[in-house]
PDB file of C-alpha atoms in Angstrom:
ATOM      1  CA  MET A  15      34.838 -17.701 118.046  1.00  0.00           C
ATOM      2  CA  ALA A  16      33.985 -14.321 119.190  1.00  0.00           C
ATOM      3  CA  SER A  17      30.930 -13.862 120.341  1.00  0.00           C
ATOM      4  CA  LEU A  18      27.968 -12.002 118.311  1.00  0.00           C
ATOM      5  CA  ALA A  19      28.341  -9.394 121.288  1.00  0.00           C
ATOM      6  CA  GLU A  20      32.099  -9.795 121.229  1.00  0.00           C
ATOM      7  CA  LYS A  21      31.653  -9.166 117.926  1.00  0.00           C
ATOM      8  CA  ARG A  22      29.594  -5.880 118.224  1.00  0.00           C
ATOM      9  CA  MET A  23      31.657  -4.730 120.006  1.00  0.00           C
ATOM     10  CA  GLU A  24      34.619  -4.615 117.581  1.00  0.00           C
ATOM     11  CA  ASP A  25      32.531  -3.008 115.592  1.00  0.00           C
ATOM     12  CA  ALA A  26      31.484  -0.059 117.472  1.00  0.00           C
ATOM     13  CA  GLU A  27      35.780   0.738 118.271  1.00  0.00           C
ATOM     14  CA  ASP A  28      35.956   0.430 114.814  1.00  0.00           C
ATOM     15  CA  HIS A  29      33.672   2.525 113.622  1.00  0.00           C
ATOM     16  CA  PRO A  30      32.640   5.111 116.418  1.00  0.00           C
ATOM     17  CA  ILE A  31      29.389   7.257 116.774  1.00  0.00           C
ATOM     18  CA  ASP A  32      29.449  10.611 117.273  1.00  0.00           C
ATOM     19  CA  GLN A  33      26.013  10.890 119.392  1.00  0.00           C
ATOM     20  CA  ASN A  34      26.550  14.393 119.758  1.00  0.00           C
ATOM     21  CA  THR A  35      25.430  14.699 116.185  1.00  0.00           C
ATOM     22  CA  ASP A  36      23.126  12.038 116.196  1.00  0.00           C
ATOM     23  CA  GLN A  37      21.458  13.868 118.265  1.00  0.00           C
ATOM     24  CA  ALA A  38      21.378  17.836 117.434  1.00  0.00           C
ATOM     25  CA  ALA A  39      20.428  15.837 113.678  1.00  0.00           C
ATOM     26  CA  ARG A  40      17.330  14.614 115.404  1.00  0.00           C
ATOM     27  CA  PRO A  41      14.216  16.860 116.204  1.00  0.00           C
ATOM     28  CA  GLU A  42      13.789  17.598 120.076  1.00  0.00           C
ATOM     29  CA  GLU A  43       9.730  16.473 119.950  1.00  0.00           C
ATOM     30  CA  LEU A  44      11.079  13.261 118.982  1.00  0.00           C
ATOM     31  CA  ARG A  45      12.786  12.246 122.333  1.00  0.00           C
ATOM     32  CA  LEU A  46       9.787  14.284 124.207  1.00  0.00           C
ATOM     33  CA  LEU A  47       7.855  11.788 122.266  1.00  0.00           C
ATOM     34  CA  GLU A  48       9.679   8.436 123.287  1.00  0.00           C
ATOM     35  CA  ALA A  49       9.956   9.521 127.026  1.00  0.00           C
ATOM     36  CA  LEU A  50       6.258  10.355 127.421  1.00  0.00           C
ATOM     37  CA  LEU A  51       5.527   6.906 125.454  1.00  0.00           C
ATOM     38  CA  PHE A  52       7.514   4.912 126.808  1.00  0.00           C
ATOM     39  CA  ALA A  53       6.775   6.505 130.386  1.00  0.00           C
ATOM     40  CA  SER A  54       3.086   5.716 130.410  1.00  0.00           C
ATOM     41  CA  ALA A  55       1.847   2.388 132.053  1.00  0.00           C
ATOM     42  CA  GLU A  56      -1.424   2.930 129.402  1.00  0.00           C
ATOM     43  CA  PRO A  57      -1.665   4.167 125.362  1.00  0.00           C
ATOM     44  CA  VAL A  58      -2.364   8.507 125.391  1.00  0.00           C
ATOM     45  CA  ASP A  59      -4.293   9.637 123.032  1.00  0.00           C
ATOM     46  CA  GLN A  60      -2.771  13.011 120.445  1.00  0.00           C
ATOM     47  CA  ALA A  61      -4.311  15.009 122.559  1.00  0.00           C
ATOM     48  CA  THR A  62      -2.759  14.352 125.515  1.00  0.00           C
ATOM     49  CA  LEU A  63       0.824  14.097 124.242  1.00  0.00           C
ATOM     50  CA  ALA A  64       0.268  17.575 122.645  1.00  0.00           C
ATOM     51  CA  LYS A  65      -0.516  19.209 125.877  1.00  0.00           C
ATOM     52  CA  ARG A  66       2.638  18.044 127.105  1.00  0.00           C
ATOM     53  CA  MET A  67       4.912  19.329 124.289  1.00  0.00           C
ATOM     54  CA  PRO A  68       6.379  22.591 123.551  1.00  0.00           C
ATOM     55  CA  ASP A  69       4.144  25.457 121.879  1.00  0.00           C
ATOM     56  CA  GLY A  70       4.638  24.727 118.294  1.00  0.00           C
ATOM     57  CA  VAL A  71       5.363  21.006 117.555  1.00  0.00           C
ATOM     58  CA  ASP A  72       3.282  19.278 114.997  1.00  0.00           C
ATOM     59  CA  VAL A  73       2.424  16.566 117.153  1.00  0.00           C
ATOM     60  CA  LYS A  74       0.326  14.383 114.578  1.00  0.00           C
ATOM     61  CA  ALA A  75       3.363  15.013 111.960  1.00  0.00           C
ATOM     62  CA  ALA A  76       6.138  14.135 114.694  1.00  0.00           C
ATOM     63  CA  LEU A  77       4.672  10.758 115.519  1.00  0.00           C
ATOM     64  CA  ALA A  78       3.681   9.948 112.026  1.00  0.00           C
ATOM     65  CA  GLN A  79       7.567  10.382 112.073  1.00  0.00           C
ATOM     66  CA  LEU A  80       8.218   8.594 115.236  1.00  0.00           C
ATOM     67  CA  GLN A  81       6.319   5.623 113.370  1.00  0.00           C
ATOM     68  CA  GLU A  82       8.141   5.506 110.522  1.00  0.00           C
ATOM     69  CA  GLU A  83      10.992   5.591 112.621  1.00  0.00           C
ATOM     70  CA  TYR A  84      10.164   2.191 115.071  1.00  0.00           C
ATOM     71  CA  ALA A  85       8.647   0.771 112.232  1.00  0.00           C
ATOM     72  CA  PRO A  86      11.503  -1.745 111.713  1.00  0.00           C
ATOM     73  CA  ARG A  87      13.041  -2.066 115.100  1.00  0.00           C
ATOM     74  CA  GLY A  88      11.931  -4.767 117.619  1.00  0.00           C
ATOM     75  CA  VAL A  89       9.520  -2.428 119.238  1.00  0.00           C
ATOM     76  CA  ASN A  90       6.722  -0.701 116.471  1.00  0.00           C
ATOM     77  CA  LEU A  91       4.627   2.247 117.947  1.00  0.00           C
ATOM     78  CA  VAL A  92       1.085   1.595 117.446  1.00  0.00           C
ATOM     79  CA  ARG A  93      -2.591   3.217 117.138  1.00  0.00           C
ATOM     80  CA  VAL A  94      -4.332   1.069 119.341  1.00  0.00           C
ATOM     81  CA  ALA A  95      -8.504   3.036 119.758  1.00  0.00           C
ATOM     82  CA  ASN A  96      -7.088   6.290 118.618  1.00  0.00           C
ATOM     83  CA  LYS A  97      -4.511   6.211 121.101  1.00  0.00           C
ATOM     84  CA  TRP A  98      -0.681   5.759 120.635  1.00  0.00           C
ATOM     85  CA  THR A  99       1.934   3.734 122.710  1.00  0.00           C
ATOM     86  CA  PHE A 100       4.708   1.045 122.101  1.00  0.00           C
ATOM     87  CA  ARG A 101       4.272  -2.883 120.702  1.00  0.00           C
ATOM     88  CA  THR A 102       6.490  -5.724 120.444  1.00  0.00           C
ATOM     89  CA  ALA A 103       7.020  -6.156 116.680  1.00  0.00           C
ATOM     90  CA  GLY A 104       4.418  -8.455 115.128  1.00  0.00           C
ATOM     91  CA  ASP A 105       6.935 -10.436 113.687  1.00  0.00           C
ATOM     92  CA  LEU A 106       8.776 -11.814 116.840  1.00  0.00           C
ATOM     93  CA  SER A 107       5.455 -11.351 119.366  1.00  0.00           C
ATOM     94  CA  TRP A 108       6.429 -15.219 119.512  1.00  0.00           C
ATOM     95  CA  LEU A 109       9.317 -14.301 121.968  1.00  0.00           C
ATOM     96  CA  MET A 110       7.097 -12.790 124.834  1.00  0.00           C
ATOM     97  CA  THR A 111       4.869 -16.080 124.285  1.00  0.00           C
ATOM     98  CA  ARG A 112       5.152 -18.317 127.339  1.00  0.00           C
ATOM     99  CA  GLU A 113       3.293 -22.105 128.465  1.00  0.00           C
ATOM    100  CA  SER A 114       0.416 -21.074 131.144  1.00  0.00           C
ATOM    101  CA  THR A 115      -2.945 -22.420 132.311  1.00  0.00           C
ATOM    102  CA  GLU A 116      -5.492 -21.409 130.671  1.00  0.00           C
ATOM    103  CA  THR A 117      -8.512 -20.670 133.311  1.00  0.00           C
ATOM    104  CA  ARG A 118     -11.021 -19.145 130.831  1.00  0.00           C
ATOM    105  CA  ARG A 119     -11.851 -19.671 127.940  1.00  0.00           C
ATOM    106  CA  LEU A 120     -14.623 -18.090 125.755  1.00  0.00           C
ATOM    107  CA  SER A 121     -17.432 -20.536 124.916  1.00  0.00           C
ATOM    108  CA  ARG A 122     -18.643 -20.569 121.243  1.00  0.00           C
ATOM    109  CA  ALA A 123     -21.726 -18.693 122.097  1.00  0.00           C
ATOM    110  CA  ALA A 124     -20.231 -15.768 123.618  1.00  0.00           C
ATOM    111  CA  ILE A 125     -17.541 -14.938 120.447  1.00  0.00           C
ATOM    112  CA  GLU A 126     -20.734 -15.034 118.718  1.00  0.00           C
ATOM    113  CA  VAL A 127     -22.578 -12.546 121.006  1.00  0.00           C
ATOM    114  CA  LEU A 128     -18.922 -10.388 121.155  1.00  0.00           C
ATOM    115  CA  ALA A 129     -19.042 -10.659 117.637  1.00  0.00           C
ATOM    116  CA  ILE A 130     -23.014  -9.630 116.969  1.00  0.00           C
ATOM    117  CA  ILE A 131     -22.436  -6.132 119.536  1.00  0.00           C
ATOM    118  CA  ALA A 132     -18.959  -5.311 117.919  1.00  0.00           C
ATOM    119  CA  TYR A 133     -20.789  -5.230 114.569  1.00  0.00           C
ATOM    120  CA  HIS A 134     -24.414  -4.269 115.538  1.00  0.00           C
ATOM    121  CA  GLN A 135     -24.006  -2.303 118.497  1.00  0.00           C
ATOM    122  CA  PRO A 136     -25.958  -0.217 120.452  1.00  0.00           C
ATOM    123  CA  VAL A 137     -27.846  -3.818 120.242  1.00  0.00           C
ATOM    124  CA  THR A 138     -29.843  -5.036 123.000  1.00  0.00           C
ATOM    125  CA  ARG A 139     -30.219  -8.238 124.584  1.00  0.00           C
ATOM    126  CA  ALA A 140     -33.658  -9.280 123.439  1.00  0.00           C
ATOM    127  CA  GLU A 141     -31.817  -8.314 119.258  1.00  0.00           C
ATOM    128  CA  ILE A 142     -29.250 -10.052 119.726  1.00  0.00           C
ATOM    129  CA  GLU A 143     -31.392 -13.430 120.461  1.00  0.00           C
ATOM    130  CA  GLU A 144     -32.763 -12.718 117.344  1.00  0.00           C
ATOM    131  CA  ILE A 145     -29.734 -12.273 115.029  1.00  0.00           C
ATOM    132  CA  ARG A 146     -27.997 -15.648 116.822  1.00  0.00           C
ATOM    133  CA  GLY A 147     -32.175 -17.328 116.952  1.00  0.00           C
ATOM    134  CA  VAL A 148     -31.258 -18.306 120.160  1.00  0.00           C
ATOM    135  CA  ILE A 149     -31.877 -17.600 123.753  1.00  0.00           C
ATOM    136  CA  THR A 150     -28.554 -15.922 125.077  1.00  0.00           C
ATOM    137  CA  SER A 151     -28.372 -16.314 129.155  1.00  0.00           C
ATOM    138  CA  LYS A 152     -27.245 -13.396 131.325  1.00  0.00           C
ATOM    139  CA  GLY A 153     -23.840 -15.813 131.799  1.00  0.00           C
ATOM    140  CA  THR A 154     -22.967 -15.360 128.892  1.00  0.00           C
ATOM    141  CA  LEU A 155     -22.961 -11.443 129.147  1.00  0.00           C
ATOM    142  CA  ASP A 156     -21.369 -11.633 132.466  1.00  0.00           C
ATOM    143  CA  VAL A 157     -18.407 -13.409 130.900  1.00  0.00           C
ATOM    144  CA  LEU A 158     -17.981 -10.655 128.223  1.00  0.00           C
ATOM    145  CA  LEU A 159     -18.767  -7.466 130.760  1.00  0.00           C
ATOM    146  CA  GLU A 160     -15.775  -9.125 133.651  1.00  0.00           C
ATOM    147  CA  THR A 161     -13.398  -9.084 130.432  1.00  0.00           C
ATOM    148  CA  GLY A 162     -14.264  -5.416 129.654  1.00  0.00           C
ATOM    149  CA  TRP A 163     -14.699  -6.243 126.031  1.00  0.00           C
ATOM    150  CA  ILE A 164     -18.530  -5.041 126.216  1.00  0.00           C
ATOM    151  CA  ARG A 165     -20.377  -2.687 128.004  1.00  0.00           C
ATOM    152  CA  PRO A 166     -23.923  -0.758 128.400  1.00  0.00           C
ATOM    153  CA  ARG A 167     -24.144   1.700 126.786  1.00  0.00           C
ATOM    154  CA  GLY A 168     -27.933   3.040 127.710  1.00  0.00           C
ATOM    155  CA  ARG A 169     -31.783   1.980 127.558  1.00  0.00           C
ATOM    156  CA  ARG A 170     -33.707   2.143 124.054  1.00  0.00           C
ATOM    157  CA  LYS A 171     -36.497   4.041 124.325  1.00  0.00           C
ATOM    158  CA  THR A 172     -39.097   0.854 123.553  1.00  0.00           C
ATOM    159  CA  PRO A 173     -41.296  -1.011 126.435  1.00  0.00           C
ATOM    160  CA  GLY A 174     -39.058  -2.580 129.101  1.00  0.00           C
ATOM    161  CA  ARG A 175     -36.036  -0.260 128.597  1.00  0.00           C
ATOM    162  CA  PRO A 176     -33.869  -2.660 127.808  1.00  0.00           C
ATOM    163  CA  LEU A 177     -29.999  -2.217 128.182  1.00  0.00           C
ATOM    164  CA  THR A 178     -28.060  -1.410 124.442  1.00  0.00           C
ATOM    165  CA  PHE A 179     -24.478  -3.039 124.471  1.00  0.00           C
ATOM    166  CA  GLY A 180     -21.404  -1.765 122.581  1.00  0.00           C
ATOM    167  CA  THR A 181     -17.499  -3.004 122.793  1.00  0.00           C
ATOM    168  CA  THR A 182     -15.002  -0.805 124.420  1.00  0.00           C
ATOM    169  CA  GLU A 183     -11.462   0.359 124.278  1.00  0.00           C
ATOM    170  CA  ALA A 184     -10.741  -2.921 125.675  1.00  0.00           C
ATOM    171  CA  PHE A 185     -12.289  -4.400 122.942  1.00  0.00           C
ATOM    172  CA  LEU A 186     -10.403  -2.388 120.037  1.00  0.00           C
ATOM    173  CA  SER A 187      -6.638  -3.093 122.210  1.00  0.00           C
ATOM    174  CA  GLN A 188      -7.368  -7.185 122.289  1.00  0.00           C
ATOM    175  CA  PHE A 189      -7.695  -7.053 118.924  1.00  0.00           C
ATOM    176  CA  SER A 190      -5.250  -4.775 118.191  1.00  0.00           C
ATOM    177  CA  LEU A 191      -8.056  -2.425 115.741  1.00  0.00           C
ATOM    178  CA  GLU A 192      -7.259   0.910 115.770  1.00  0.00           C
ATOM    179  CA  ALA A 193     -11.228   1.205 115.828  1.00  0.00           C
ATOM    180  CA  LEU A 194     -13.762  -0.192 114.865  1.00  0.00           C
ATOM    181  CA  SER A 195     -13.887  -0.293 111.078  1.00  0.00           C
ATOM    182  CA  ASP A 196     -10.438  -2.385 111.189  1.00  0.00           C
ATOM    183  CA  LEU A 197     -13.375  -5.359 111.658  1.00  0.00           C
ATOM    184  CA  PRO A 198     -13.249  -7.321 108.468  1.00  0.00           C
ATOM    185  CA  GLY A 199     -15.892  -6.350 105.729  1.00  0.00           C
ATOM    186  CA  LEU A 200     -18.136  -9.236 103.893  1.00  0.00           C
ATOM    187  CA  GLU A 201     -15.202 -10.232 101.106  1.00  0.00           C
ATOM    188  CA  GLU A 202     -12.649 -10.009 103.911  1.00  0.00           C
ATOM    189  CA  LEU A 203     -14.774 -13.122 105.735  1.00  0.00           C
ATOM    190  CA  LYS A 204     -15.080 -14.643 102.445  1.00  0.00           C
ATOM    191  CA  GLY A 205     -11.462 -14.982 102.416  1.00  0.00           C
ATOM    192  CA  THR A 206     -11.026 -16.291 105.407  1.00  0.00           C
ATOM    193  CA  GLY A 207     -13.342 -18.970 105.340  1.00  0.00           C
ATOM    194  CA  LEU A 208     -15.470 -17.414 108.114  1.00  0.00           C
ATOM    195  CA  LEU A 209     -18.474 -16.900 105.986  1.00  0.00           C
ATOM    196  CA  ASP A 210     -19.395 -19.606 102.467  1.00  0.00           C
ATOM    197  CA  SER A 211     -19.177 -18.017  99.488  1.00  0.00           C
ATOM    198  CA  ARG A 212     -22.856 -19.359  98.098  1.00  0.00           C
ATOM    199  CA  LEU A 213     -24.444 -16.837 100.547  1.00  0.00           C
ATOM    200  CA  PRO A 214     -28.374 -15.624  99.730  1.00  0.00           C
ATOM    201  CA  SER A 215     -29.253 -13.016  97.898  1.00  0.00           C
ATOM    202  CA  GLY A 216     -29.007  -9.402  99.845  1.00  0.00           C
ATOM    203  CA  PHE A 217     -26.924 -10.735 102.142  1.00  0.00           C
ATOM    204  CA  SER A 218     -24.486  -8.027 104.126  1.00  0.00           C
ATOM    205  CA  VAL A 219     -22.318  -7.961 106.862  1.00  0.00           C
ATOM    206  CA  PRO A 220     -23.308  -4.005 108.783  1.00  0.00           C
ATOM    207  CA  THR A 221     -20.670  -1.733 109.099  1.00  0.00           C
ATOM    208  CA  PRO A 222     -19.574  -0.647 112.674  1.00  0.00           C
ATOM    209  CA  SER A 223     -19.239   2.698 114.364  1.00  0.00           C
ATOM    210  CA  ASP A 224     -17.179   4.043 116.818  1.00  0.00           C
ATOM    211  CA  ASP A 225     -19.576   6.792 117.865  1.00  0.00           C
ATOM    212  CA  VAL A 226     -20.374   6.769 121.769  1.00  0.00           C
ATOM    213  CA  ALA A 227     -22.337   9.032 121.654  1.00  0.00           C
ATOM    214  CA  LEU A 228     -26.104   7.889 122.301  1.00  0.00           C
ATOM    215  CA  ARG A 229     -28.872   7.384 119.412  1.00  0.00           C
ATOM    216  CA  GLU A 230     -31.933   9.004 119.263  1.00  0.00           C
ATOM    217  CA  ASP A 231     -33.308   5.912 120.555  1.00  0.00           C
ATOM    218  CA  GLU A 232     -31.725   5.621 123.150  1.00  0.00           C
ATOM    219  CA  ASP A 233     -31.724   6.766 126.751  1.00  0.00           C
ATOM    220  CA  PRO A 234     -29.116   7.862 130.046  1.00  0.00           C
ATOM    221  CA  LEU A 235     -28.570   4.781 132.068  1.00  0.00           C
ATOM    222  CA  ASP A 236     -29.899   5.216 135.235  1.00  0.00           C
ATOM    223  CA  ALA A 237     -28.480   5.698 138.791  1.00  0.00           C
ATOM    224  CA  GLY A 238     -28.867   2.074 139.742  1.00  0.00           C
ATOM    225  CA  ASP A 239     -28.454   0.259 136.630  1.00  0.00           C
ATOM    226  CA  ASN A 240     -24.809  -0.477 137.949  1.00  0.00           C
ATOM    227  CA  LEU A 241     -26.409  -3.041 139.653  1.00  0.00           C
ATOM    228  CA  GLU A 242     -27.147  -5.426 136.613  1.00  0.00           C
ATOM    229  CA  LEU A 243     -23.752  -5.994 136.281  1.00  0.00           C
ATOM    230  CA  LEU A 244     -22.882  -8.575 138.831  1.00  0.00           C
ATOM    231  CA  LEU A 245     -21.689 -11.032 137.720  1.00  0.00           C
ATOM    232  CA  ALA A 246     -23.991 -13.939 137.949  1.00  0.00           C
ATOM    233  CA  PRO A 247     -22.819 -17.076 140.527  1.00  0.00           C
ATOM    234  CA  ALA A 248     -22.383 -19.637 137.390  1.00  0.00           C
ATOM    235  CA  ALA A 249     -23.362 -19.109 133.934  1.00  0.00           C
ATOM    236  CA  GLU A 250     -26.716 -20.528 132.869  1.00  0.00           C
ATOM    237  CA  PRO A 251     -26.520 -23.607 129.916  1.00  0.00           C
ATOM    238  CA  GLU A 252     -27.817 -21.429 126.471  1.00  0.00           C
ATOM    239  CA  GLY A 253     -30.714 -22.157 125.801  1.00  0.00           C
ATOM    240  CA  GLY A 254     -31.377 -24.581 122.798  1.00  0.00           C
ATOM    241  CA  SER A 255     -28.574 -25.181 119.655  1.00  0.00           C
ATOM    242  CA  GLU A 256     -25.378 -22.926 120.528  1.00  0.00           C
ATOM    243  CA  SER A 257     -25.230 -22.581 116.485  1.00  0.00           C
TER     244      SER A 257
END
């Protein structure tokens, strides 16, 4: 019995494709975009792509067309953190998985802190503790800083000038989010069982913001603030229950 590859080769010989006709019918800007995106090791924003394209090209429309072309393929064109990149199709991601030794898994405390920062940013450590109802160790924040999913934004204009934290593009990329607004809302969280359907009256989930500009109650970071980003030698246990 002929192999699948042999069968396809026979089909190709019986039905040859005129590649010259195919290329002529396809806009050249799509080929240019493909080349730029495949050559880039990181996602690329639309403005950067536009600088590399010929004058007069509607980059937004070309990206939409290219995204449509790749939608049924094994590789899809996706937008992550407002940047464009090729990714393995979601239904084929299992092809790229392999068994590996997991060296570190986020604790429940770290997951809770990450969720609070994502939804409430900019937020200080004291505000995180108020929401969780438990003291947050420096080690928990250090672990999240080490992953690159959170960053210090600035300093709150309050006594002690505490650091404010927000999420990063790496966070969006890790969780395949185009923007923070793609985080699940109240009804979605209820539907997945992550929130009890019988919530107190007036309970709400904040709408996260992608605005990187400092708020009125934030000051810019000081020159020596990156010293505070040094990871603790060991994460201290959370004070009290991690519920």
